[in-house]
Coordinates of N, CA and C in Angstrom, one line a residue:
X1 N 0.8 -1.2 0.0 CA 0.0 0.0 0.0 C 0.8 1.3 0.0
X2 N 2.8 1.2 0.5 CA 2.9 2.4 0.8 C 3.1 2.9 -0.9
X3 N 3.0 1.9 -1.9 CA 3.5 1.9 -3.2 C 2.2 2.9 -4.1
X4 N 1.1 2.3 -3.5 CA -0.2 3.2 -4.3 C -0.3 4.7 -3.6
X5 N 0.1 4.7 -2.5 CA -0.2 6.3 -1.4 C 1.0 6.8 -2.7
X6 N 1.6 6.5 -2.9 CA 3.0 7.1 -3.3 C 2.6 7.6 -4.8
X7 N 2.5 6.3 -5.3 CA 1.9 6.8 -6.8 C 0.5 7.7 -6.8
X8 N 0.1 7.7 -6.1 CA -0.8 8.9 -5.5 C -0.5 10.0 -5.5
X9 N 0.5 10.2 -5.2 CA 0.9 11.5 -4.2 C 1.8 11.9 -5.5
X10 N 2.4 11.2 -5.7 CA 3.8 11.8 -7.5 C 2.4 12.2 -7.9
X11 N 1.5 11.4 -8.5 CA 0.9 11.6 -9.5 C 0.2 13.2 -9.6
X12 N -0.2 13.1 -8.5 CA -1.2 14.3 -8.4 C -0.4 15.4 -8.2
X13 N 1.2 15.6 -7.4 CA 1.9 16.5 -7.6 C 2.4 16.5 -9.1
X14 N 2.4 16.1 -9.6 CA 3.3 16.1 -11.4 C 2.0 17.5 -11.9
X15 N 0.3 16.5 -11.6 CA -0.4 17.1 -12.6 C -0.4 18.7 -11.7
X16 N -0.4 18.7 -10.1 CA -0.5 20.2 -10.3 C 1.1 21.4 -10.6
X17 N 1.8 20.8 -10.3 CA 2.7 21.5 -11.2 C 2.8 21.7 -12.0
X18 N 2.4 20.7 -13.3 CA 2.3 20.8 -14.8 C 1.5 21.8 -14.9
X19 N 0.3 21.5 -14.2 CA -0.8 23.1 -14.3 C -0.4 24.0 -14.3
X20 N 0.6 24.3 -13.3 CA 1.1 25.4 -12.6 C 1.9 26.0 -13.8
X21 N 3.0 25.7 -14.0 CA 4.0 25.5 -15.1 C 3.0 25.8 -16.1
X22 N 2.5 25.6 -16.5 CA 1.8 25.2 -18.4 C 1.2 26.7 -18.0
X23 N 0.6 27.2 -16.8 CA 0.1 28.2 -16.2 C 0.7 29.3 -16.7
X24 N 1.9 29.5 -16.1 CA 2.5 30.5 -16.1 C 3.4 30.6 -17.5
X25 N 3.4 29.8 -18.2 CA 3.4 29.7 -19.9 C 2.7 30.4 -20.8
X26 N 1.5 30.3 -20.4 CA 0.4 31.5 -20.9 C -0.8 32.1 -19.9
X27 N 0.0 33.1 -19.4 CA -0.7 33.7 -18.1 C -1.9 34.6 -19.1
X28 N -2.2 34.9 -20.2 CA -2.7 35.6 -20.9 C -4.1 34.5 -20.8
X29 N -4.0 33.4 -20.8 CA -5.6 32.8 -21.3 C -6.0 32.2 -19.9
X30 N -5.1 32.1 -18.9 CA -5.5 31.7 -17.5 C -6.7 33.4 -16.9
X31 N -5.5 34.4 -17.4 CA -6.5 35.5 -17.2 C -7.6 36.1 -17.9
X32 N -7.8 35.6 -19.1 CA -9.0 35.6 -19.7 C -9.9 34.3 -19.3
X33 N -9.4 33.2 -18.6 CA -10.4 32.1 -18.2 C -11.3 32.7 -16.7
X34 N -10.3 33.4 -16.2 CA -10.6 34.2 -15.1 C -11.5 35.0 -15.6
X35 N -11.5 36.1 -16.3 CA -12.3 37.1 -16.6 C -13.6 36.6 -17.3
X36 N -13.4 35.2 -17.8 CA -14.6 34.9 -18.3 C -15.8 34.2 -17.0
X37 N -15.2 33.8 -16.1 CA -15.8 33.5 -14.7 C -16.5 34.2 -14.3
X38 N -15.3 35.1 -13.9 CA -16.2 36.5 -13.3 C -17.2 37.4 -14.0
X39 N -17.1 37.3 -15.5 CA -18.5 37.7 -15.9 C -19.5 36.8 -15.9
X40 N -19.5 35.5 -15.8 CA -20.3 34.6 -15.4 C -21.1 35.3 -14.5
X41 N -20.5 35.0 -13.4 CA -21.0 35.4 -11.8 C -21.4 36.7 -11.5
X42 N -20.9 37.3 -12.8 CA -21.5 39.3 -12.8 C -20.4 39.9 -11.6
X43 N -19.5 39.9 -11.7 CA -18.1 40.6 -10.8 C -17.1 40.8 -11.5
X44 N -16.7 42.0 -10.9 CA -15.8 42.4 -12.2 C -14.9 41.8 -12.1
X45 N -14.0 42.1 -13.8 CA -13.3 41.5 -14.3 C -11.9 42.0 -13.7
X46 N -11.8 43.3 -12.9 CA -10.6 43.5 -13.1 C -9.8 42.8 -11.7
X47 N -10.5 41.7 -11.0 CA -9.8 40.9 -10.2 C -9.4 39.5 -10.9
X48 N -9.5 39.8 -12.2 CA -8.8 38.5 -13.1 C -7.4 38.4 -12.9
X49 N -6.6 39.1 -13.1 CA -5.3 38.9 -13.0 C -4.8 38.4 -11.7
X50 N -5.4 39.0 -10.6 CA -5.1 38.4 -9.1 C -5.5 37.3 -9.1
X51 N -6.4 37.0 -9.7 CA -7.4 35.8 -9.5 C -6.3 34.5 -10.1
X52 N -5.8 35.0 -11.5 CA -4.8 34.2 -11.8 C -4.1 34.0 -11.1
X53 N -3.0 35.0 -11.0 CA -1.7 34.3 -10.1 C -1.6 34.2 -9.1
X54 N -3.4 34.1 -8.2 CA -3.5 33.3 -7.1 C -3.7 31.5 -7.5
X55 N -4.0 31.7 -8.7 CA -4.2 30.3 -8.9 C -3.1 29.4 -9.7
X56 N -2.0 30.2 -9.9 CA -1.0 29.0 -10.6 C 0.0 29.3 -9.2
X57 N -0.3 30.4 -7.8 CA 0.5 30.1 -6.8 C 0.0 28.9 -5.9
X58 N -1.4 28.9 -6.2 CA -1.5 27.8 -5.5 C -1.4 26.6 -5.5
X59 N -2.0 26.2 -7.0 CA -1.2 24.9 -7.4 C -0.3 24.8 -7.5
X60 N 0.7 25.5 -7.7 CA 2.7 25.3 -7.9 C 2.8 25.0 -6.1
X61 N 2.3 25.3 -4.9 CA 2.4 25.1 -3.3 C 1.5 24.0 -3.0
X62 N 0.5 23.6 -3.9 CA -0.3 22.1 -3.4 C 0.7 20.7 -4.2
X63 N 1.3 21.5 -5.4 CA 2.2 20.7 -6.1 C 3.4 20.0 -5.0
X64 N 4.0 21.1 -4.4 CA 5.3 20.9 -3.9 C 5.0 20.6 -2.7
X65 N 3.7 20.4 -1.7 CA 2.9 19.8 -0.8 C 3.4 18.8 -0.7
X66 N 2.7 17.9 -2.2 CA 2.6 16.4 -2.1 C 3.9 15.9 -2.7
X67 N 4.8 16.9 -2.8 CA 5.8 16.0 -2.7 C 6.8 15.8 -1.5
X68 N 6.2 16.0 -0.4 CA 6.5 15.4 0.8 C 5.6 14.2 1.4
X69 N 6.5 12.8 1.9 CA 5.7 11.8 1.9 C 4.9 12.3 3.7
X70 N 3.7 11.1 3.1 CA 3.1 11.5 4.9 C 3.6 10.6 5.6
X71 N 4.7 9.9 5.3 CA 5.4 9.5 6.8 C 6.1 10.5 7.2
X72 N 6.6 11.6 6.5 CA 7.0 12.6 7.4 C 6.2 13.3 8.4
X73 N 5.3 13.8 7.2 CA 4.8 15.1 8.1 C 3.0 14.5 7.7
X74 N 2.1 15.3 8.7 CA 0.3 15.3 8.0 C 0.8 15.4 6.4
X75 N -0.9 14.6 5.9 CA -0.7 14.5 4.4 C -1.3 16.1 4.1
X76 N -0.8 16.7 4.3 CA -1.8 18.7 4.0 C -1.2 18.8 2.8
X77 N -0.5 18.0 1.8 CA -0.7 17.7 -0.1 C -1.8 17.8 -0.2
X78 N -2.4 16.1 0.5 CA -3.5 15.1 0.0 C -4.6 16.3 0.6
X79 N -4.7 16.6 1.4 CA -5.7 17.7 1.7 C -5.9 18.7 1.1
X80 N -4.6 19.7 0.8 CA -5.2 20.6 0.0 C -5.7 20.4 -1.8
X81 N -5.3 19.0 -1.8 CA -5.4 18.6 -3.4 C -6.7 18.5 -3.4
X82 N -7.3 17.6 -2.3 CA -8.4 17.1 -2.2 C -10.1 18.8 -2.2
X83 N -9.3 19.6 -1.5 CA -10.0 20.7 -1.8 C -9.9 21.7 -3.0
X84 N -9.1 21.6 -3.3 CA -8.8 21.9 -4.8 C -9.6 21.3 -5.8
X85 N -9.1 19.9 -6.1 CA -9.8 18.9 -6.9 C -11.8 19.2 -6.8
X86 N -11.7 19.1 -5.5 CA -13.3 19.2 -5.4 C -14.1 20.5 -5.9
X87 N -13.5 21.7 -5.7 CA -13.8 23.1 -5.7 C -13.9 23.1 -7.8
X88 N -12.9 22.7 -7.8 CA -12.5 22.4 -9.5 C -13.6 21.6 -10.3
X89 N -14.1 20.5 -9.5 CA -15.1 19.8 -10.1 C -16.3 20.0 -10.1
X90 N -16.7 21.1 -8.9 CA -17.9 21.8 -8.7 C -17.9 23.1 -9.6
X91 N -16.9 23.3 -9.8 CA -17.0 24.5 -10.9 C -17.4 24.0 -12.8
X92 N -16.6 22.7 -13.0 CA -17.1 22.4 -14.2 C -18.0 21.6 -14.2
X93 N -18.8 21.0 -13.3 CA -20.6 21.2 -12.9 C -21.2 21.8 -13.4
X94 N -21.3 23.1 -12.5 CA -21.8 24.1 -12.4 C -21.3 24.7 -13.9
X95 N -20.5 24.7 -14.5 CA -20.2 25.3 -15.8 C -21.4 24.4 -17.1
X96 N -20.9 23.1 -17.0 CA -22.1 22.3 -17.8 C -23.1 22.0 -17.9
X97 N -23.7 22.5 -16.5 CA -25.3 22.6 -16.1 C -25.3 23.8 -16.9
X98 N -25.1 24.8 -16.7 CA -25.6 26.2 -16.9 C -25.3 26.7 -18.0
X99 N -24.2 25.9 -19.0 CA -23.2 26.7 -20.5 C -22.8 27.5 -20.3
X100 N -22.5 28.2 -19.0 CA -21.7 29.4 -18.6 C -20.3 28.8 -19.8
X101 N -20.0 30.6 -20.6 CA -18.8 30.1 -21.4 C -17.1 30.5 -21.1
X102 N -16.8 29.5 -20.7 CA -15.6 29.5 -20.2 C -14.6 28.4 -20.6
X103 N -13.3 29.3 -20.9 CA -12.6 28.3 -21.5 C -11.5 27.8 -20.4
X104 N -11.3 26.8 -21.1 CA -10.8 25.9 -20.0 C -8.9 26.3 -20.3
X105 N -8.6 27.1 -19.4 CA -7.1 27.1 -19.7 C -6.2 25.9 -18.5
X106 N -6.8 25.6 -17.9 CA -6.6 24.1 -17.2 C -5.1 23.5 -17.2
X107 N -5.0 23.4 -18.3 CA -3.2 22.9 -18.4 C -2.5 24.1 -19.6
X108 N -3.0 25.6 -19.3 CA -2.2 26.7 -19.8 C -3.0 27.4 -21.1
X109 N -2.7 26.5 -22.4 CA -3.5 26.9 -23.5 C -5.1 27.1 -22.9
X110 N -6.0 27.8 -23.3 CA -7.2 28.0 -23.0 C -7.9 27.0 -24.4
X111 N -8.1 26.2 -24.6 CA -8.6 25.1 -25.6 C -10.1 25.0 -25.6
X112 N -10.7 24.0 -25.1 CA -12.1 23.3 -24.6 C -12.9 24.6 -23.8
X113 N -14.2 25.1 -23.7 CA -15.2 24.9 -23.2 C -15.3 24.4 -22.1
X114 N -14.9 24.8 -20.8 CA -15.1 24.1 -19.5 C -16.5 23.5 -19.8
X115 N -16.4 21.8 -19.6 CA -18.1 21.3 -19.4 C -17.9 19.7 -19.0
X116 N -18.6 18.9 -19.8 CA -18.8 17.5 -19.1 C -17.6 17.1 -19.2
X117 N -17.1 16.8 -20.2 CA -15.4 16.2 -19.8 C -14.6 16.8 -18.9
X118 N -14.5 17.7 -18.8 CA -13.6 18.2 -17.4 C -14.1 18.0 -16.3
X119 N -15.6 17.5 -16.0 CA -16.0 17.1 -14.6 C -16.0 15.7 -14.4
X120 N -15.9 15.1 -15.8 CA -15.4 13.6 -15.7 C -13.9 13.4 -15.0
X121 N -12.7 14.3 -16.2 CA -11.3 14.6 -15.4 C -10.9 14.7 -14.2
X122 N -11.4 15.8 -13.6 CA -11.6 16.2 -12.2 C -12.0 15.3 -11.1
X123 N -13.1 14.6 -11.8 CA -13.6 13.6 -10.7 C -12.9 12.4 -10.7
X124 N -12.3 12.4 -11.6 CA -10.9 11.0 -11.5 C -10.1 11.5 -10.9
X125 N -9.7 12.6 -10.7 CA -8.2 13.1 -9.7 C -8.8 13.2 -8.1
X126 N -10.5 13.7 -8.4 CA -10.7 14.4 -7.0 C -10.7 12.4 -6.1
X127 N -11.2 11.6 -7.0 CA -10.9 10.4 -6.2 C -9.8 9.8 -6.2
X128 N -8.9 9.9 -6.9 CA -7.7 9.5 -6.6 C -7.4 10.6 -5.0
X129 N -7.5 11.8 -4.9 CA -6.9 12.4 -3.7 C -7.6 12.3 -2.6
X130 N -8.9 11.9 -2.8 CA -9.5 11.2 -1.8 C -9.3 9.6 -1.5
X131 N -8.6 9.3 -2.3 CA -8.0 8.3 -1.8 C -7.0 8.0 -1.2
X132 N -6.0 8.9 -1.3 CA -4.6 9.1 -1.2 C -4.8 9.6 0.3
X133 N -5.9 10.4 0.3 CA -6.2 11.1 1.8 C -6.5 9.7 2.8
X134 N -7.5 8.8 2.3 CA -8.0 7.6 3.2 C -6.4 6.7 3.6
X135 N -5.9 6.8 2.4 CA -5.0 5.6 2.7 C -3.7 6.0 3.7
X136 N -3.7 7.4 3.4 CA -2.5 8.0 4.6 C -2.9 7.9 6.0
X137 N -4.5 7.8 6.2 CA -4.6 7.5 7.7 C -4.1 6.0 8.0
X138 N -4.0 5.1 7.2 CA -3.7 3.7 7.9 C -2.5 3.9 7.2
X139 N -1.6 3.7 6.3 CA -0.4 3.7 5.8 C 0.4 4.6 6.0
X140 N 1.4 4.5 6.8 CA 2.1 5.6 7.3 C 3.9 4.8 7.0
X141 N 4.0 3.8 6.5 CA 5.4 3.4 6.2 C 6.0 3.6 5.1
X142 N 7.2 4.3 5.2 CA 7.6 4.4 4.1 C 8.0 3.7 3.0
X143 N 8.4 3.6 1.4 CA 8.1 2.8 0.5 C 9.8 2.7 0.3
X144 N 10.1 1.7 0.5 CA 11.5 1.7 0.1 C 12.2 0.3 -1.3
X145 N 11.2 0.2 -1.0 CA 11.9 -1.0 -2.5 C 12.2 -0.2 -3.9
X146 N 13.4 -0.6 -4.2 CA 13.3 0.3 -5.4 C 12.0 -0.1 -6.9
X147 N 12.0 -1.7 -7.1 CA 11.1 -1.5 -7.9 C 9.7 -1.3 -7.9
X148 N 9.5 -1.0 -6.4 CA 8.3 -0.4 -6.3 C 8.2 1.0 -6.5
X149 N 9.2 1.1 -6.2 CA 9.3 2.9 -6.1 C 9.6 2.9 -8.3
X150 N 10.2 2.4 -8.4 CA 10.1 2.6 -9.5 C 8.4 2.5 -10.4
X151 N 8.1 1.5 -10.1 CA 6.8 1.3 -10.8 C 5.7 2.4 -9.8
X152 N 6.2 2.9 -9.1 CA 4.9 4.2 -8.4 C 5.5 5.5 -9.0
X153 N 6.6 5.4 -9.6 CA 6.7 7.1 -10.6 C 6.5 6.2 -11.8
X154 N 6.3 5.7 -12.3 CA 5.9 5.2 -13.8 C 4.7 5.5 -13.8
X155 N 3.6 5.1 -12.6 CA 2.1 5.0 -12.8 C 1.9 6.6 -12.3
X156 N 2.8 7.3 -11.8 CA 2.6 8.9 -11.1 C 2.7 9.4 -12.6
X157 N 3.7 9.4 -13.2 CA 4.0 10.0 -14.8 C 3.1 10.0 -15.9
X158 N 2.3 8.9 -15.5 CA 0.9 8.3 -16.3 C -0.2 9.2 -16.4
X159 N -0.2 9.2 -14.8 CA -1.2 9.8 -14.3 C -1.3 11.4 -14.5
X160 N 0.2 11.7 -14.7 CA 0.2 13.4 -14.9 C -0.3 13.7 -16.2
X161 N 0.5 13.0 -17.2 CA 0.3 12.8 -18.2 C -1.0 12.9 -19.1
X162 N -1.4 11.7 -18.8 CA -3.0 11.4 -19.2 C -3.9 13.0 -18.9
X163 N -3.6 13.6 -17.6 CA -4.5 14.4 -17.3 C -3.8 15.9 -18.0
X164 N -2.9 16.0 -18.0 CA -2.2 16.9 -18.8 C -2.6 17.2 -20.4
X165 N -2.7 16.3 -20.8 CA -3.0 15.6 -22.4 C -4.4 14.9 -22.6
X166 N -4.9 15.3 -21.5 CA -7.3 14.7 -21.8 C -7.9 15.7 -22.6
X167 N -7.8 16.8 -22.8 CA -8.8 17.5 -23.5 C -8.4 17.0 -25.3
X168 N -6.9 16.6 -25.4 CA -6.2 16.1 -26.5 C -6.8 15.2 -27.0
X169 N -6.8 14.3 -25.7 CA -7.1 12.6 -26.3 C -8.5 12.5 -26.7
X170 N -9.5 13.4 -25.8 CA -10.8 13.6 -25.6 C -11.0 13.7 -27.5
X171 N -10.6 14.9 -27.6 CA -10.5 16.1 -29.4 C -10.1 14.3 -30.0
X172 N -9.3 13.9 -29.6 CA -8.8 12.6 -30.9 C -9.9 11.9 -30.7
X173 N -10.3 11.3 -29.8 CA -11.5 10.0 -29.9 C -12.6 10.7 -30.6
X174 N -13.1 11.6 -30.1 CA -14.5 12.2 -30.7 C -14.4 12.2 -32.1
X175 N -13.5 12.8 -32.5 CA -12.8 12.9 -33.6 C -13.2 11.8 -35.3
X176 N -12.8 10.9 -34.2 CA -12.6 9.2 -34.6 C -14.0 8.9 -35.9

């Protein structure tokens, strides 16, 4: 088990740094994803830019969270991921219920239409971090085999990956 907490914990730090990172790549469409929010909600726009680079600071610090194991310290990664992930999936909910139009700059480029696929996305990460949360209350030993450790960054890589590159794969299947 300390092998899956682990690949847990890589995985979901990779994807929020990649966010973060891909974020600050094109801070132009994270603050137009912002400004399109806020007109949603009828508040102004000119708390977009804060709004941004409160949000690629926070994922770049929930990122660097989870890459401390919880045999060190509380899992407060797996926690703040876990509030993150959820907040995130309640918003493209709420975005696909309603067609509120917002683009999804999510991993940097602003691409997709925040809507059903991104609440599918989301809700595969928000359970993985809810899991990662459950499993750190009983699994507290650390992982030391190397090929486990090796096969928990392969399946963490996967994990970034895939979610880094879904709106991609999403565009190719539909496609099909």
């Amino acid at each position: 088990m300390p092998y899956l907490l682990l690949s847990i914990q890589l995985g979901l730090a990779g994807v929020f740094l990649v966010s973060s990172v891909a974020k600050l790549r094109s801070p132009a469409d994270t603050v137009q994803m912002w400004a399109d929010l806020l007109t949603a909600v009828r508040l102004s726009v000119a708390w977009s830019r804060w709004g941004a680079w409160a949000l690629i600071a926070a994922e770049a610090m929930v990122g660097v969270l989870l890459l401390v194991p919880v045999w060190w310290l509380p899992p407060v990664g797996l926690w703040a991921a876990t509030a993150m992930m959820a907040a995130f999936t309640g918003l493209a909910a709420v975005s696909a219920r309603t067609g509120m139009d917002i683009r999804c700059a999510c991993f940097g480029r602003a691409t997709a239409r925040l809507g059903l696929r991104h609440v599918w996305r989301n809700l595969a990460l928000l359970l993985l971090a809810l899991t990662g949360t459950v499993l750190s209350l009983w699994e507290v030993s650390p992982a030391v085999a190397p090929g486990g450790i090796a096969v928990a960054l392969l399946a963490s890589g996967l994990i970034a990956v895939l979610a880094a590159f879904y709106d991609d794969i999403v565009d190719l299947v539909v496609e099909m």
